[in-house]
Amino acid sequence: MANTCAQAYLDSVFQLFAAWGVDFVKVDDIAAPTYRQAEVEGYRLAIQRSGRPMVLSLSPGPTPLASASHVQANAHMWRIVNDLWDNFSPRRPVRPTAQLGPAPSDRRLARP
């Protein structure tokens, strides 16, 4: 992240999450209206520095398919449809429109 204070803040939050035993983090509003690559990297780095494995789930949004390899290298999940509670009526089937392939292993996320 360009702002070292922002990374320090994320690091402190994820240290707290690690102390609480958190193992799944859902980050919303990181892909809409634009995909924020530096922030995704900041979250991945904060998880790595926390010392605890955590699943990183990114919000749906207009992430360009050209960024798919970046998402795959830095997160475990890239949600492709909005949360079901975002629109209860009318109810319609959820139909995924894209598939990335396997999520990265924790080993691949644990970079220096």
PDB file of N, CA and C in Angstrom:
ATOM      1  N   MET A   1       0.840  -1.179   0.000  1.00  0.00           N
ATOM      2  CA  MET A   1       0.000   0.000   0.000  1.00  0.00           C
ATOM      3  C   MET A   1       0.884   1.241   0.000  1.00  0.00           C
ATOM      4  N   ALA A   2       0.424   2.271  -0.656  1.00  0.00           N
ATOM      5  CA  ALA A   2       1.214   3.492  -0.765  1.00  0.00           C
ATOM      6  C   ALA A   2       1.371   4.183   0.590  1.00  0.00           C
ATOM      7  N   ASN A   3       0.373   4.091   1.441  1.00  0.00           N
ATOM      8  CA  ASN A   3       0.411   4.741   2.742  1.00  0.00           C
ATOM      9  C   ASN A   3       0.844   3.716   3.792  1.00  0.00           C
ATOM     10  N   THR A   4       2.032   3.902   4.364  1.00  0.00           N
ATOM     11  CA  THR A   4       2.535   2.941   5.347  1.00  0.00           C
ATOM     12  C   THR A   4       1.666   2.897   6.601  1.00  0.00           C
ATOM     13  N   CYS A   5       1.007   4.011   6.919  1.00  0.00           N
ATOM     14  CA  CYS A   5       0.106   4.025   8.078  1.00  0.00           C
ATOM     15  C   CYS A   5      -1.101   3.118   7.832  1.00  0.00           C
ATOM     16  N   ALA A   6      -1.591   3.087   6.592  1.00  0.00           N
ATOM     17  CA  ALA A   6      -2.723   2.217   6.260  1.00  0.00           C
ATOM     18  C   ALA A   6      -2.322   0.755   6.437  1.00  0.00           C
ATOM     19  N   GLN A   7      -1.122   0.387   5.991  1.00  0.00           N
ATOM     20  CA  GLN A   7      -0.667  -1.000   6.163  1.00  0.00           C
ATOM     21  C   GLN A   7      -0.476  -1.324   7.635  1.00  0.00           C
ATOM     22  N   ALA A   8       0.068  -0.390   8.399  1.00  0.00           N
ATOM     23  CA  ALA A   8       0.246  -0.611   9.840  1.00  0.00           C
ATOM     24  C   ALA A   8      -1.100  -0.821  10.523  1.00  0.00           C
ATOM     25  N   TYR A   9      -2.111  -0.061  10.101  1.00  0.00           N
ATOM     26  CA  TYR A   9      -3.452  -0.237  10.662  1.00  0.00           C
ATOM     27  C   TYR A   9      -3.991  -1.634  10.353  1.00  0.00           C
ATOM     28  N   LEU A  10      -3.905  -2.040   9.063  1.00  0.00           N
ATOM     29  CA  LEU A  10      -4.366  -3.390   8.701  1.00  0.00           C
ATOM     30  C   LEU A  10      -3.609  -4.445   9.484  1.00  0.00           C
ATOM     31  N   ASP A  11      -2.294  -4.282   9.602  1.00  0.00           N
ATOM     32  CA  ASP A  11      -1.495  -5.249  10.366  1.00  0.00           C
ATOM     33  C   ASP A  11      -2.010  -5.360  11.799  1.00  0.00           C
ATOM     34  N   SER A  12      -2.327  -4.218  12.430  1.00  0.00           N
ATOM     35  CA  SER A  12      -2.795  -4.250  13.820  1.00  0.00           C
ATOM     36  C   SER A  12      -4.157  -4.924  13.937  1.00  0.00           C
ATOM     37  N   VAL A  13      -5.034  -4.667  12.973  1.00  0.00           N
ATOM     38  CA  VAL A  13      -6.359  -5.298  12.986  1.00  0.00           C
ATOM     39  C   VAL A  13      -6.220  -6.812  12.832  1.00  0.00           C
ATOM     40  N   PHE A  14      -5.363  -7.246  11.926  1.00  0.00           N
ATOM     41  CA  PHE A  14      -5.213  -8.685  11.695  1.00  0.00           C
ATOM     42  C   PHE A  14      -4.449  -9.374  12.821  1.00  0.00           C
ATOM     43  N   GLN A  15      -3.593  -8.662  13.538  1.00  0.00           N
ATOM     44  CA  GLN A  15      -2.986  -9.221  14.750  1.00  0.00           C
ATOM     45  C   GLN A  15      -4.086  -9.503  15.778  1.00  0.00           C
ATOM     46  N   LEU A  16      -5.027  -8.573  15.908  1.00  0.00           N
ATOM     47  CA  LEU A  16      -6.152  -8.757  16.827  1.00  0.00           C
ATOM     48  C   LEU A  16      -7.017  -9.929  16.374  1.00  0.00           C
ATOM     49  N   PHE A  17      -7.344  -9.985  15.077  1.00  0.00           N
ATOM     50  CA  PHE A  17      -8.126 -11.109  14.558  1.00  0.00           C
ATOM     51  C   PHE A  17      -7.431 -12.438  14.863  1.00  0.00           C
ATOM     52  N   ALA A  18      -6.110 -12.482  14.669  1.00  0.00           N
ATOM     53  CA  ALA A  18      -5.354 -13.708  14.935  1.00  0.00           C
ATOM     54  C   ALA A  18      -5.455 -14.085  16.413  1.00  0.00           C
ATOM     55  N   ALA A  19      -5.370 -13.108  17.297  1.00  0.00           N
ATOM     56  CA  ALA A  19      -5.484 -13.370  18.733  1.00  0.00           C
ATOM     57  C   ALA A  19      -6.865 -13.912  19.087  1.00  0.00           C
ATOM     58  N   TRP A  20      -7.877 -13.508  18.341  1.00  0.00           N
ATOM     59  CA  TRP A  20      -9.239 -13.992  18.570  1.00  0.00           C
ATOM     60  C   TRP A  20      -9.489 -15.353  17.937  1.00  0.00           C
ATOM     61  N   GLY A  21      -8.575 -15.827  17.093  1.00  0.00           N
ATOM     62  CA  GLY A  21      -8.762 -17.115  16.427  1.00  0.00           C
ATOM     63  C   GLY A  21      -9.564 -17.028  15.137  1.00  0.00           C
ATOM     64  N   VAL A  22      -9.675 -15.841  14.557  1.00  0.00           N
ATOM     65  CA  VAL A  22     -10.415 -15.666  13.302  1.00  0.00           C
ATOM     66  C   VAL A  22      -9.707 -16.432  12.193  1.00  0.00           C
ATOM     67  N   ASP A  23     -10.491 -17.116  11.355  1.00  0.00           N
ATOM     68  CA  ASP A  23      -9.883 -17.855  10.241  1.00  0.00           C
ATOM     69  C   ASP A  23     -10.553 -17.572   8.899  1.00  0.00           C
ATOM     70  N   PHE A  24     -11.525 -16.640   8.868  1.00  0.00           N
ATOM     71  CA  PHE A  24     -12.200 -16.279   7.620  1.00  0.00           C
ATOM     72  C   PHE A  24     -12.477 -14.782   7.644  1.00  0.00           C
ATOM     73  N   VAL A  25     -12.030 -14.075   6.607  1.00  0.00           N
ATOM     74  CA  VAL A  25     -12.240 -12.635   6.525  1.00  0.00           C
ATOM     75  C   VAL A  25     -12.904 -12.319   5.188  1.00  0.00           C
ATOM     76  N   LYS A  26     -14.055 -11.676   5.266  1.00  0.00           N
ATOM     77  CA  LYS A  26     -14.817 -11.268   4.081  1.00  0.00           C
ATOM     78  C   LYS A  26     -14.631  -9.759   3.919  1.00  0.00           C
ATOM     79  N   VAL A  27     -13.970  -9.360   2.830  1.00  0.00           N
ATOM     80  CA  VAL A  27     -13.711  -7.944   2.585  1.00  0.00           C
ATOM     81  C   VAL A  27     -14.657  -7.455   1.499  1.00  0.00           C
ATOM     82  N   ASP A  28     -15.542  -6.539   1.870  1.00  0.00           N
ATOM     83  CA  ASP A  28     -16.490  -5.972   0.916  1.00  0.00           C
ATOM     84  C   ASP A  28     -15.964  -4.649   0.366  1.00  0.00           C
ATOM     85  N   ASP A  29     -16.542  -4.237  -0.745  1.00  0.00           N
ATOM     86  CA  ASP A  29     -16.262  -2.941  -1.378  1.00  0.00           C
ATOM     87  C   ASP A  29     -14.791  -2.772  -1.756  1.00  0.00           C
ATOM     88  N   ILE A  30     -14.151  -3.862  -2.154  1.00  0.00           N
ATOM     89  CA  ILE A  30     -12.760  -3.773  -2.600  1.00  0.00           C
ATOM     90  C   ILE A  30     -12.655  -3.964  -4.110  1.00  0.00           C
ATOM     91  N   ALA A  31     -13.760  -4.352  -4.727  1.00  0.00           N
ATOM     92  CA  ALA A  31     -13.751  -4.573  -6.172  1.00  0.00           C
ATOM     93  C   ALA A  31     -14.743  -3.670  -6.905  1.00  0.00           C
ATOM     94  N   ALA A  32     -15.455  -2.828  -6.180  1.00  0.00           N
ATOM     95  CA  ALA A  32     -16.429  -1.950  -6.831  1.00  0.00           C
ATOM     96  C   ALA A  32     -16.294  -0.550  -6.258  1.00  0.00           C
ATOM     97  N   PRO A  33     -16.313   0.488  -7.009  1.00  0.00           N
ATOM     98  CA  PRO A  33     -16.541   0.491  -8.453  1.00  0.00           C
ATOM     99  C   PRO A  33     -15.318   0.089  -9.270  1.00  0.00           C
ATOM    100  N   THR A  34     -14.134   0.053  -8.639  1.00  0.00           N
ATOM    101  CA  THR A  34     -12.940  -0.423  -9.350  1.00  0.00           C
ATOM    102  C   THR A  34     -12.197  -1.424  -8.483  1.00  0.00           C
ATOM    103  N   TYR A  35     -11.454  -2.310  -9.113  1.00  0.00           N
ATOM    104  CA  TYR A  35     -10.643  -3.298  -8.392  1.00  0.00           C
ATOM    105  C   TYR A  35      -9.435  -2.592  -7.793  1.00  0.00           C
ATOM    106  N   ARG A  36      -9.259  -2.720  -6.476  1.00  0.00           N
ATOM    107  CA  ARG A  36      -8.185  -2.030  -5.768  1.00  0.00           C
ATOM    108  C   ARG A  36      -7.047  -3.005  -5.444  1.00  0.00           C
ATOM    109  N   GLN A  37      -6.169  -3.152  -6.414  1.00  0.00           N
ATOM    110  CA  GLN A  37      -5.089  -4.144  -6.344  1.00  0.00           C
ATOM    111  C   GLN A  37      -4.186  -3.926  -5.130  1.00  0.00           C
ATOM    112  N   ALA A  38      -3.762  -2.706  -4.864  1.00  0.00           N
ATOM    113  CA  ALA A  38      -2.857  -2.437  -3.747  1.00  0.00           C
ATOM    114  C   ALA A  38      -3.505  -2.786  -2.406  1.00  0.00           C
ATOM    115  N   GLU A  39      -4.802  -2.537  -2.274  1.00  0.00           N
ATOM    116  CA  GLU A  39      -5.493  -2.882  -1.034  1.00  0.00           C
ATOM    117  C   GLU A  39      -5.587  -4.392  -0.851  1.00  0.00           C
ATOM    118  N   VAL A  40      -5.849  -5.115  -1.934  1.00  0.00           N
ATOM    119  CA  VAL A  40      -5.888  -6.577  -1.858  1.00  0.00           C
ATOM    120  C   VAL A  40      -4.536  -7.086  -1.364  1.00  0.00           C
ATOM    121  N   GLU A  41      -3.463  -6.547  -1.919  1.00  0.00           N
ATOM    122  CA  GLU A  41      -2.123  -6.945  -1.481  1.00  0.00           C
ATOM    123  C   GLU A  41      -1.895  -6.586  -0.017  1.00  0.00           C
ATOM    124  N   GLY A  42      -2.435  -5.448   0.418  1.00  0.00           N
ATOM    125  CA  GLY A  42      -2.310  -5.043   1.815  1.00  0.00           C
ATOM    126  C   GLY A  42      -3.000  -6.002   2.763  1.00  0.00           C
ATOM    127  N   TYR A  43      -4.184  -6.465   2.399  1.00  0.00           N
ATOM    128  CA  TYR A  43      -4.890  -7.447   3.223  1.00  0.00           C
ATOM    129  C   TYR A  43      -4.111  -8.765   3.268  1.00  0.00           C
ATOM    130  N   ARG A  44      -3.607  -9.208   2.100  1.00  0.00           N
ATOM    131  CA  ARG A  44      -2.842 -10.453   2.069  1.00  0.00           C
ATOM    132  C   ARG A  44      -1.603 -10.345   2.950  1.00  0.00           C
ATOM    133  N   LEU A  45      -0.908  -9.220   2.878  1.00  0.00           N
ATOM    134  CA  LEU A  45       0.284  -9.018   3.681  1.00  0.00           C
ATOM    135  C   LEU A  45      -0.051  -8.978   5.173  1.00  0.00           C
ATOM    136  N   ALA A  46      -1.138  -8.328   5.534  1.00  0.00           N
ATOM    137  CA  ALA A  46      -1.555  -8.273   6.945  1.00  0.00           C
ATOM    138  C   ALA A  46      -1.876  -9.664   7.471  1.00  0.00           C
ATOM    139  N   ILE A  47      -2.525 -10.489   6.645  1.00  0.00           N
ATOM    140  CA  ILE A  47      -2.802 -11.873   7.059  1.00  0.00           C
ATOM    141  C   ILE A  47      -1.496 -12.618   7.254  1.00  0.00           C
ATOM    142  N   GLN A  48      -0.587 -12.489   6.312  1.00  0.00           N
ATOM    143  CA  GLN A  48       0.706 -13.166   6.403  1.00  0.00           C
ATOM    144  C   GLN A  48       1.447 -12.753   7.675  1.00  0.00           C
ATOM    145  N   ARG A  49       1.466 -11.462   7.943  1.00  0.00           N
ATOM    146  CA  ARG A  49       2.177 -10.953   9.117  1.00  0.00           C
ATOM    147  C   ARG A  49       1.509 -11.337  10.432  1.00  0.00           C
ATOM    148  N   SER A  50       0.211 -11.672  10.388  1.00  0.00           N
ATOM    149  CA  SER A  50      -0.503 -12.032  11.615  1.00  0.00           C
ATOM    150  C   SER A  50      -0.025 -13.361  12.185  1.00  0.00           C
ATOM    151  N   GLY A  51       0.549 -14.205  11.318  1.00  0.00           N
ATOM    152  CA  GLY A  51       1.027 -15.509  11.773  1.00  0.00           C
ATOM    153  C   GLY A  51      -0.063 -16.563  11.863  1.00  0.00           C
ATOM    154  N   ARG A  52      -1.275 -16.236  11.465  1.00  0.00           N
ATOM    155  CA  ARG A  52      -2.384 -17.190  11.517  1.00  0.00           C
ATOM    156  C   ARG A  52      -2.978 -17.337  10.117  1.00  0.00           C
ATOM    157  N   PRO A  53      -3.163 -18.579   9.661  1.00  0.00           N
ATOM    158  CA  PRO A  53      -3.810 -18.750   8.354  1.00  0.00           C
ATOM    159  C   PRO A  53      -5.259 -18.260   8.406  1.00  0.00           C
ATOM    160  N   MET A  54      -5.646 -17.467   7.422  1.00  0.00           N
ATOM    161  CA  MET A  54      -7.016 -16.970   7.308  1.00  0.00           C
ATOM    162  C   MET A  54      -7.415 -17.017   5.843  1.00  0.00           C
ATOM    163  N   VAL A  55      -8.663 -17.357   5.596  1.00  0.00           N
ATOM    164  CA  VAL A  55      -9.206 -17.314   4.248  1.00  0.00           C
ATOM    165  C   VAL A  55      -9.581 -15.871   3.956  1.00  0.00           C
ATOM    166  N   LEU A  56      -9.136 -15.356   2.814  1.00  0.00           N
ATOM    167  CA  LEU A  56      -9.470 -14.005   2.386  1.00  0.00           C
ATOM    168  C   LEU A  56     -10.481 -14.085   1.257  1.00  0.00           C
ATOM    169  N   SER A  57     -11.689 -13.558   1.506  1.00  0.00           N
ATOM    170  CA  SER A  57     -12.774 -13.550   0.537  1.00  0.00           C
ATOM    171  C   SER A  57     -13.009 -12.127   0.066  1.00  0.00           C
ATOM    172  N   LEU A  58     -12.900 -11.903  -1.255  1.00  0.00           N
ATOM    173  CA  LEU A  58     -13.075 -10.567  -1.823  1.00  0.00           C
ATOM    174  C   LEU A  58     -14.491 -10.382  -2.336  1.00  0.00           C
ATOM    175  N   SER A  59     -14.988  -9.151  -2.224  1.00  0.00           N
ATOM    176  CA  SER A  59     -16.346  -8.837  -2.642  1.00  0.00           C
ATOM    177  C   SER A  59     -16.505  -8.948  -4.148  1.00  0.00           C
ATOM    178  N   PRO A  60     -17.747  -9.166  -4.572  1.00  0.00           N
ATOM    179  CA  PRO A  60     -17.998  -9.152  -6.002  1.00  0.00           C
ATOM    180  C   PRO A  60     -17.916  -7.731  -6.527  1.00  0.00           C
ATOM    181  N   GLY A  61     -17.707  -7.614  -7.786  1.00  0.00           N
ATOM    182  CA  GLY A  61     -17.638  -6.292  -8.394  1.00  0.00           C
ATOM    183  C   GLY A  61     -17.034  -6.400  -9.769  1.00  0.00           C
ATOM    184  N   PRO A  62     -16.790  -5.278 -10.394  1.00  0.00           N
ATOM    185  CA  PRO A  62     -16.300  -5.280 -11.773  1.00  0.00           C
ATOM    186  C   PRO A  62     -14.798  -5.536 -11.878  1.00  0.00           C
ATOM    187  N   THR A  63     -14.318  -6.533 -11.173  1.00  0.00           N
ATOM    188  CA  THR A  63     -12.907  -6.892 -11.287  1.00  0.00           C
ATOM    189  C   THR A  63     -12.647  -7.384 -12.701  1.00  0.00           C
ATOM    190  N   PRO A  64     -11.731  -6.771 -13.402  1.00  0.00           N
ATOM    191  CA  PRO A  64     -11.480  -7.219 -14.770  1.00  0.00           C
ATOM    192  C   PRO A  64     -10.889  -8.623 -14.797  1.00  0.00           C
ATOM    193  N   LEU A  65     -11.304  -9.408 -15.763  1.00  0.00           N
ATOM    194  CA  LEU A  65     -10.753 -10.758 -15.886  1.00  0.00           C
ATOM    195  C   LEU A  65      -9.238 -10.718 -16.070  1.00  0.00           C
ATOM    196  N   ALA A  66      -8.709  -9.632 -16.587  1.00  0.00           N
ATOM    197  CA  ALA A  66      -7.258  -9.496 -16.720  1.00  0.00           C
ATOM    198  C   ALA A  66      -6.567  -9.506 -15.356  1.00  0.00           C
ATOM    199  N   SER A  67      -7.306  -9.223 -14.279  1.00  0.00           N
ATOM    200  CA  SER A  67      -6.744  -9.239 -12.920  1.00  0.00           C
ATOM    201  C   SER A  67      -6.930 -10.576 -12.226  1.00  0.00           C
ATOM    202  N   ALA A  68      -7.466 -11.559 -12.921  1.00  0.00           N
ATOM    203  CA  ALA A  68      -7.751 -12.862 -12.309  1.00  0.00           C
ATOM    204  C   ALA A  68      -6.516 -13.490 -11.688  1.00  0.00           C
ATOM    205  N   SER A  69      -5.373 -13.409 -12.348  1.00  0.00           N
ATOM    206  CA  SER A  69      -4.164 -14.019 -11.782  1.00  0.00           C
ATOM    207  C   SER A  69      -3.735 -13.289 -10.511  1.00  0.00           C
ATOM    208  N   HIS A  70      -3.966 -11.977 -10.435  1.00  0.00           N
ATOM    209  CA  HIS A  70      -3.653 -11.228  -9.211  1.00  0.00           C
ATOM    210  C   HIS A  70      -4.571 -11.664  -8.075  1.00  0.00           C
ATOM    211  N   VAL A  71      -5.857 -11.801  -8.374  1.00  0.00           N
ATOM    212  CA  VAL A  71      -6.810 -12.260  -7.357  1.00  0.00           C
ATOM    213  C   VAL A  71      -6.404 -13.651  -6.877  1.00  0.00           C
ATOM    214  N   GLN A  72      -6.104 -14.533  -7.800  1.00  0.00           N
ATOM    215  CA  GLN A  72      -5.748 -15.915  -7.449  1.00  0.00           C
ATOM    216  C   GLN A  72      -4.480 -15.966  -6.603  1.00  0.00           C
ATOM    217  N   ALA A  73      -3.538 -15.079  -6.841  1.00  0.00           N
ATOM    218  CA  ALA A  73      -2.286 -15.075  -6.088  1.00  0.00           C
ATOM    219  C   ALA A  73      -2.429 -14.446  -4.703  1.00  0.00           C
ATOM    220  N   ASN A  74      -3.475 -13.642  -4.488  1.00  0.00           N
ATOM    221  CA  ASN A  74      -3.568 -12.875  -3.246  1.00  0.00           C
ATOM    222  C   ASN A  74      -4.785 -13.178  -2.385  1.00  0.00           C
ATOM    223  N   ALA A  75      -5.736 -13.935  -2.887  1.00  0.00           N
ATOM    224  CA  ALA A  75      -6.950 -14.226  -2.115  1.00  0.00           C
ATOM    225  C   ALA A  75      -7.358 -15.673  -2.329  1.00  0.00           C
ATOM    226  N   HIS A  76      -8.226 -16.152  -1.448  1.00  0.00           N
ATOM    227  CA  HIS A  76      -8.738 -17.515  -1.563  1.00  0.00           C
ATOM    228  C   HIS A  76     -10.061 -17.557  -2.302  1.00  0.00           C
ATOM    229  N   MET A  77     -10.850 -16.482  -2.170  1.00  0.00           N
ATOM    230  CA  MET A  77     -12.177 -16.450  -2.787  1.00  0.00           C
ATOM    231  C   MET A  77     -12.394 -15.117  -3.492  1.00  0.00           C
ATOM    232  N   TRP A  78     -12.989 -15.195  -4.655  1.00  0.00           N
ATOM    233  CA  TRP A  78     -13.416 -14.007  -5.407  1.00  0.00           C
ATOM    234  C   TRP A  78     -14.887 -14.219  -5.680  1.00  0.00           C
ATOM    235  N   ARG A  79     -15.723 -13.587  -4.882  1.00  0.00           N
ATOM    236  CA  ARG A  79     -17.160 -13.775  -5.034  1.00  0.00           C
ATOM    237  C   ARG A  79     -17.616 -13.115  -6.325  1.00  0.00           C
ATOM    238  N   ILE A  80     -18.444 -13.797  -7.065  1.00  0.00           N
ATOM    239  CA  ILE A  80     -18.835 -13.303  -8.380  1.00  0.00           C
ATOM    240  C   ILE A  80     -20.293 -12.860  -8.438  1.00  0.00           C
ATOM    241  N   VAL A  81     -21.042 -13.065  -7.366  1.00  0.00           N
ATOM    242  CA  VAL A  81     -22.414 -12.553  -7.289  1.00  0.00           C
ATOM    243  C   VAL A  81     -22.585 -11.869  -5.936  1.00  0.00           C
ATOM    244  N   ASN A  82     -23.510 -10.934  -5.866  1.00  0.00           N
ATOM    245  CA  ASN A  82     -23.775 -10.238  -4.614  1.00  0.00           C
ATOM    246  C   ASN A  82     -24.307 -11.207  -3.569  1.00  0.00           C
ATOM    247  N   ASP A  83     -24.204 -10.799  -2.303  1.00  0.00           N
ATOM    248  CA  ASP A  83     -24.776 -11.593  -1.221  1.00  0.00           C
ATOM    249  C   ASP A  83     -26.268 -11.769  -1.467  1.00  0.00           C
ATOM    250  N   LEU A  84     -26.807 -12.902  -1.071  1.00  0.00           N
ATOM    251  CA  LEU A  84     -28.226 -13.166  -1.310  1.00  0.00           C
ATOM    252  C   LEU A  84     -29.122 -12.164  -0.597  1.00  0.00           C
ATOM    253  N   TRP A  85     -28.694 -11.647   0.529  1.00  0.00           N
ATOM    254  CA  TRP A  85     -29.516 -10.677   1.238  1.00  0.00           C
ATOM    255  C   TRP A  85     -29.557  -9.329   0.550  1.00  0.00           C
ATOM    256  N   ASP A  86     -28.699  -9.113  -0.461  1.00  0.00           N
ATOM    257  CA  ASP A  86     -28.707  -7.836  -1.156  1.00  0.00           C
ATOM    258  C   ASP A  86     -30.008  -7.594  -1.917  1.00  0.00           C
ATOM    259  N   ASN A  87     -30.725  -8.672  -2.264  1.00  0.00           N
ATOM    260  CA  ASN A  87     -31.962  -8.516  -3.021  1.00  0.00           C
ATOM    261  C   ASN A  87     -32.849  -9.738  -2.774  1.00  0.00           C
ATOM    262  N   PHE A  88     -33.785  -9.611  -1.847  1.00  0.00           N
ATOM    263  CA  PHE A  88     -34.662 -10.732  -1.544  1.00  0.00           C
ATOM    264  C   PHE A  88     -35.793 -10.879  -2.554  1.00  0.00           C
ATOM    265  N   SER A  89     -36.198  -9.782  -3.184  1.00  0.00           N
ATOM    266  CA  SER A  89     -37.366  -9.827  -4.040  1.00  0.00           C
ATOM    267  C   SER A  89     -37.050  -9.180  -5.372  1.00  0.00           C
ATOM    268  N   PRO A  90     -37.385  -9.690  -6.489  1.00  0.00           N
ATOM    269  CA  PRO A  90     -37.926 -11.039  -6.628  1.00  0.00           C
ATOM    270  C   PRO A  90     -36.821 -12.080  -6.486  1.00  0.00           C
ATOM    271  N   ARG A  91     -37.171 -13.214  -5.994  1.00  0.00           N
ATOM    272  CA  ARG A  91     -36.177 -14.284  -5.851  1.00  0.00           C
ATOM    273  C   ARG A  91     -35.899 -14.891  -7.217  1.00  0.00           C
ATOM    274  N   ARG A  92     -34.653 -14.999  -7.486  1.00  0.00           N
ATOM    275  CA  ARG A  92     -34.249 -15.602  -8.754  1.00  0.00           C
ATOM    276  C   ARG A  92     -33.023 -16.477  -8.502  1.00  0.00           C
ATOM    277  N   PRO A  93     -32.800 -17.452  -9.335  1.00  0.00           N
ATOM    278  CA  PRO A  93     -31.671 -18.349  -9.092  1.00  0.00           C
ATOM    279  C   PRO A  93     -30.331 -17.617  -9.217  1.00  0.00           C
ATOM    280  N   VAL A  94     -29.378 -18.043  -8.407  1.00  0.00           N
ATOM    281  CA  VAL A  94     -28.032 -17.505  -8.473  1.00  0.00           C
ATOM    282  C   VAL A  94     -27.277 -18.313  -9.518  1.00  0.00           C
ATOM    283  N   ARG A  95     -26.774 -17.634 -10.519  1.00  0.00           N
ATOM    284  CA  ARG A  95     -26.057 -18.316 -11.594  1.00  0.00           C
ATOM    285  C   ARG A  95     -24.667 -17.724 -11.731  1.00  0.00           C
ATOM    286  N   PRO A  96     -23.656 -18.448 -11.278  1.00  0.00           N
ATOM    287  CA  PRO A  96     -22.287 -17.940 -11.435  1.00  0.00           C
ATOM    288  C   PRO A  96     -21.967 -17.738 -12.916  1.00  0.00           C
ATOM    289  N   THR A  97     -21.188 -16.701 -13.186  1.00  0.00           N
ATOM    290  CA  THR A  97     -20.867 -16.382 -14.573  1.00  0.00           C
ATOM    291  C   THR A  97     -19.403 -16.629 -14.931  1.00  0.00           C
ATOM    292  N   ALA A  98     -18.580 -16.922 -13.940  1.00  0.00           N
ATOM    293  CA  ALA A  98     -17.163 -17.152 -14.225  1.00  0.00           C
ATOM    294  C   ALA A  98     -16.596 -18.146 -13.233  1.00  0.00           C
ATOM    295  N   GLN A  99     -15.502 -18.753 -13.605  1.00  0.00           N
ATOM    296  CA  GLN A  99     -14.833 -19.700 -12.720  1.00  0.00           C
ATOM    297  C   GLN A  99     -13.333 -19.498 -12.873  1.00  0.00           C
ATOM    298  N   LEU A 100     -12.636 -19.321 -11.747  1.00  0.00           N
ATOM    299  CA  LEU A 100     -11.209 -19.033 -11.788  1.00  0.00           C
ATOM    300  C   LEU A 100     -10.331 -20.273 -11.749  1.00  0.00           C
ATOM    301  N   GLY A 101     -10.760 -21.309 -11.095  1.00  0.00           N
ATOM    302  CA  GLY A 101      -9.897 -22.462 -10.881  1.00  0.00           C
ATOM    303  C   GLY A 101      -9.578 -22.576  -9.398  1.00  0.00           C
ATOM    304  N   PRO A 102      -8.590 -23.376  -9.054  1.00  0.00           N
ATOM    305  CA  PRO A 102      -8.300 -23.632  -7.638  1.00  0.00           C
ATOM    306  C   PRO A 102      -7.774 -22.393  -6.923  1.00  0.00           C
ATOM    307  N   ALA A 103      -8.107 -22.289  -5.647  1.00  0.00           N
ATOM    308  CA  ALA A 103      -7.615 -21.182  -4.827  1.00  0.00           C
ATOM    309  C   ALA A 103      -6.153 -21.434  -4.483  1.00  0.00           C
ATOM    310  N   PRO A 104      -5.424 -20.373  -4.159  1.00  0.00           N
ATOM    311  CA  PRO A 104      -4.020 -20.557  -3.807  1.00  0.00           C
ATOM    312  C   PRO A 104      -3.898 -21.266  -2.471  1.00  0.00           C
ATOM    313  N   SER A 105      -2.827 -22.005  -2.295  1.00  0.00           N
ATOM    314  CA  SER A 105      -2.590 -22.650  -0.996  1.00  0.00           C
ATOM    315  C   SER A 105      -2.007 -21.613  -0.050  1.00  0.00           C
ATOM    316  N   ASP A 106      -2.073 -21.887   1.255  1.00  0.00           N
ATOM    317  CA  ASP A 106      -1.482 -20.967   2.229  1.00  0.00           C
ATOM    318  C   ASP A 106       0.000 -20.807   1.978  1.00  0.00           C
ATOM    319  N   ARG A 107       0.635 -21.849   1.482  1.00  0.00           N
ATOM    320  CA  ARG A 107       2.063 -21.798   1.185  1.00  0.00           C
ATOM    321  C   ARG A 107       2.343 -20.714   0.150  1.00  0.00           C
ATOM    322  N   ARG A 108       1.487 -20.574  -0.861  1.00  0.00           N
ATOM    323  CA  ARG A 108       1.695 -19.572  -1.888  1.00  0.00           C
ATOM    324  C   ARG A 108       1.441 -18.168  -1.357  1.00  0.00           C
ATOM    325  N   LEU A 109       0.608 -18.042  -0.338  1.00  0.00           N
ATOM    326  CA  LEU A 109       0.345 -16.726   0.222  1.00  0.00           C
ATOM    327  C   LEU A 109       1.455 -16.270   1.173  1.00  0.00           C
ATOM    328  N   ALA A 110       2.204 -17.210   1.710  1.00  0.00           N
ATOM    329  CA  ALA A 110       3.242 -16.906   2.701  1.00  0.00           C
ATOM    330  C   ALA A 110       4.530 -16.481   2.005  1.00  0.00           C
ATOM    331  N   ARG A 111       4.513 -15.272   1.468  1.00  0.00           N
ATOM    332  CA  ARG A 111       5.692 -14.721   0.793  1.00  0.00           C
ATOM    333  C   ARG A 111       6.399 -13.755   1.712  1.00  0.00           C
ATOM    334  N   PRO A 112       7.704 -13.575   1.524  1.00  0.00           N
ATOM    335  CA  PRO A 112       8.427 -12.579   2.355  1.00  0.00           C
ATOM    336  C   PRO A 112       8.009 -11.177   2.007  1.00  0.00           C
TER     337      PRO A 112
END
